[in-house]
XYZ file of C-alpha atoms in Angstrom:
245
model
C -62.933 -17.611 53.731
C -63.408 -20.522 51.316
C -66.327 -20.314 48.900
C -67.590 -22.765 46.282
C -70.652 -22.938 43.991
C -70.943 -26.580 45.145
C -71.368 -28.005 48.625
C -68.037 -28.380 50.405
C -67.136 -31.904 51.470
C -63.827 -31.229 53.222
C -61.677 -28.316 54.300
C -58.445 -29.106 56.097
C -54.820 -28.184 56.616
C -52.194 -30.725 55.614
C -48.907 -30.113 57.399
C -45.522 -31.698 56.783
C -43.061 -31.666 59.668
C -39.857 -31.539 57.676
C -37.474 -33.113 60.241
C -39.637 -36.213 60.733
C -41.442 -36.332 57.404
C -44.734 -36.980 59.182
C -48.039 -35.551 57.950
C -50.627 -34.047 60.288
C -54.157 -33.136 59.201
C -56.548 -30.632 60.774
C -60.166 -30.421 59.569
C -62.686 -27.595 59.664
C -66.202 -28.712 60.767
C -68.753 -28.229 57.972
C -72.538 -28.086 58.037
C -74.394 -30.303 55.565
C -74.698 -28.534 52.218
C -72.408 -25.650 53.250
C -70.917 -23.718 50.351
C -68.709 -21.544 52.553
C -66.252 -22.159 55.395
C -63.858 -19.941 57.310
C -60.496 -20.511 58.950
C -58.935 -17.704 60.994
C -55.315 -16.723 60.610
C -54.840 -17.445 64.330
C -56.003 -21.032 63.733
C -53.695 -21.438 60.753
C -50.790 -19.993 62.713
C -51.413 -22.456 65.550
C -51.731 -25.394 63.151
C -48.623 -24.616 61.121
C -45.724 -23.990 63.510
C -43.106 -24.928 60.907
C -42.536 -26.811 57.697
C -44.705 -26.777 54.595
C -48.491 -26.859 54.610
C -51.480 -26.560 52.271
C -55.057 -25.517 52.863
C -56.914 -28.353 51.118
C -60.486 -27.863 49.864
C -62.644 -30.639 48.370
C -66.085 -29.738 46.983
C -69.121 -31.799 46.013
C -67.920 -32.127 42.416
C -64.702 -33.785 43.530
C -62.567 -30.725 42.801
C -59.531 -30.567 45.108
C -57.884 -27.176 45.580
C -54.705 -26.680 47.592
C -53.329 -23.294 48.655
C -50.018 -22.742 50.422
C -50.783 -21.727 54.001
C -47.534 -19.804 54.386
C -48.664 -17.528 51.537
C -52.056 -16.973 53.189
C -50.358 -16.111 56.466
C -47.983 -13.648 54.829
C -50.272 -11.811 52.379
C -51.780 -9.869 50.861
C -49.206 -9.732 48.067
C -49.089 -7.211 45.225
C -50.370 -9.390 42.384
C -51.141 -6.738 39.742
C -48.328 -5.072 37.803
C -47.619 -3.157 34.625
C -45.016 -4.965 32.507
C -42.484 -3.098 30.387
C -42.590 -4.460 26.837
C -38.860 -5.171 26.494
C -35.973 -6.698 28.399
C -32.387 -5.596 29.039
C -29.423 -7.958 28.474
C -27.926 -9.515 31.613
C -24.768 -11.214 30.291
C -22.913 -11.571 33.606
C -24.585 -12.930 36.740
C -21.944 -11.309 38.971
C -23.093 -7.773 38.087
C -26.396 -6.037 37.463
C -27.583 -5.167 33.931
C -26.307 -1.867 32.594
C -29.166 0.624 32.928
C -28.492 4.365 32.828
C -30.938 7.163 33.666
C -32.173 7.471 30.077
C -32.808 3.734 29.794
C -34.566 3.711 33.151
C -36.891 6.500 32.001
C -37.608 4.572 28.788
C -38.474 1.424 30.782
C -40.770 3.362 33.130
C -42.549 4.981 30.178
C -43.085 1.579 28.556
C -44.487 0.057 31.744
C -46.658 3.117 32.371
C -48.513 2.519 29.091
C -49.320 -1.119 29.929
C -52.531 -2.382 31.507
C -52.398 -4.042 34.903
C -51.750 -7.767 34.549
C -52.941 -9.938 37.451
C -51.232 -13.086 38.713
C -53.262 -16.014 40.038
C -51.385 -16.018 43.349
C -48.572 -14.375 45.328
C -45.919 -15.397 42.779
C -45.847 -13.066 39.769
C -44.647 -15.365 36.979
C -42.788 -13.339 34.348
C -42.679 -16.289 31.949
C -46.448 -16.724 32.010
C -47.538 -13.094 32.283
C -45.087 -10.818 30.514
C -45.388 -12.068 26.945
C -41.608 -11.865 26.734
C -41.197 -15.612 26.231
C -38.762 -18.056 27.798
C -35.676 -15.869 27.804
C -32.236 -16.294 29.375
C -29.630 -13.795 30.514
C -32.048 -10.864 30.502
C -33.797 -8.637 33.026
C -37.502 -7.804 32.955
C -39.343 -4.910 34.562
C -42.676 -4.262 36.265
C -44.071 -1.063 37.733
C -46.826 0.028 40.102
C -47.978 3.450 41.160
C -48.429 3.839 44.917
C -50.623 6.712 46.030
C -50.218 8.087 49.544
C -52.457 10.647 51.256
C -49.403 12.051 53.014
C -45.681 11.382 53.249
C -45.078 8.125 55.097
C -42.631 5.280 55.575
C -43.498 1.766 54.406
C -41.772 -1.596 54.144
C -41.325 -3.719 50.987
C -40.938 -7.462 51.622
C -39.617 -9.222 48.539
C -38.394 -12.447 46.988
C -37.334 -13.033 43.390
C -36.098 -15.552 40.832
C -33.335 -14.490 40.087
C -31.769 -11.078 40.925
C -33.735 -8.047 42.149
C -33.409 -4.271 41.925
C -35.980 -1.648 42.886
C -36.312 2.064 42.187
C -38.736 4.412 43.905
C -39.377 7.667 42.044
C -36.213 7.121 40.000
C -33.921 6.402 42.964
C -32.548 2.917 43.567
C -33.647 1.618 46.964
C -32.655 -2.068 46.821
C -30.416 -4.497 44.991
C -29.992 -8.253 45.497
C -27.528 -9.926 43.132
C -28.311 -13.638 43.364
C -29.271 -16.770 41.489
C -32.159 -18.147 43.530
C -35.744 -19.301 43.635
C -38.391 -16.856 44.803
C -39.167 -17.088 48.534
C -41.643 -14.804 50.274
C -40.063 -12.146 52.518
C -36.492 -13.056 51.590
C -35.476 -9.443 52.248
C -36.981 -6.250 53.634
C -36.555 -2.693 52.350
C -37.854 0.407 54.154
C -38.694 3.357 51.889
C -40.171 6.829 52.245
C -43.228 7.675 50.158
C -44.023 11.239 49.236
C -47.570 12.578 49.316
C -49.385 11.785 46.072
C -48.155 9.426 43.351
C -45.018 7.305 43.792
C -43.571 5.066 41.068
C -42.142 1.708 42.135
C -40.119 -0.004 39.386
C -38.823 -3.546 39.943
C -36.180 -5.350 37.902
C -35.988 -9.156 38.014
C -33.033 -10.900 36.392
C -33.459 -14.171 34.489
C -30.481 -16.513 34.241
C -32.620 -19.517 33.289
C -35.438 -21.660 34.649
C -38.063 -19.833 36.693
C -38.501 -16.068 36.491
C -40.695 -14.156 38.900
C -41.363 -11.896 41.858
C -43.096 -11.912 45.238
C -43.737 -8.564 46.935
C -45.959 -7.389 49.768
C -46.255 -4.188 51.777
C -46.456 -3.259 55.444
C -46.213 -0.017 57.359
C -43.049 0.729 59.338
C -44.472 -1.173 62.333
C -45.161 -4.343 60.350
C -48.923 -3.900 59.913
C -50.067 -5.329 56.574
C -50.973 -2.960 53.747
C -52.975 -3.602 50.602
C -52.590 -1.853 47.247
C -55.857 -1.222 45.401
C -56.147 -1.287 41.611
C -55.917 2.508 41.492
C -52.742 2.426 43.599
C -54.155 3.564 46.943
C -52.688 2.117 50.125
C -55.030 0.805 52.791
C -54.821 -1.380 55.874
C -55.224 -5.108 55.282
C -57.172 -6.066 58.416
C -59.609 -7.935 56.165
C -56.914 -10.014 54.449
C -58.121 -13.098 56.327
C -61.459 -12.910 54.483
C -59.955 -13.154 50.995
C -61.367 -16.206 49.141
C -58.982 -19.132 48.779
C -60.716 -20.465 45.655
């Protein structure tokens, strides 16, 4: 759903077919004076078979907003995190930072005291959000509590810039040692939640340039899950109705 305080003049999908470099445009019909329009995920999926695309919105004030369609199709992403207030040195890109059990507990305690910080989109930008500054050869940490009504298995779909490690309730469940840009769903990790509160801690290494994380949740069958501000898991059947602007 696209909403604007001003009348919408144009809502469309701009698609780039990468092999040919050609641009195709699909438009959503709008009523005169409409301040709201909707595009279903099925429509977007049919319009964007491959390549890169944006949902483009132009309102009556001439404001053009563009949202990556692939992110809309994938979501919802976990965009709110608690940032630990310090980094750990990462001197060698061919090995993970040295973090023992005591240091891990210290990092979790630091993140647990922080307020939730919200990113503007699926990409959680550590440089913009953490207050740690433009650092190199370090690792930063974010945490979220996940509350489950009963023990269950879920899937974590992740991408990071650069390296990635994850711990669930103090146990490492994933590690990707790489220098890369963040891409949605670059890897998948299945984990078992216990009933009640679970602590998910994520480490993202920073060699230089961009520094950030993309993470979303599904159940073990691939159905999308959403994480509320208080950490509760719920189905994301209504993800298609999230405002794009």
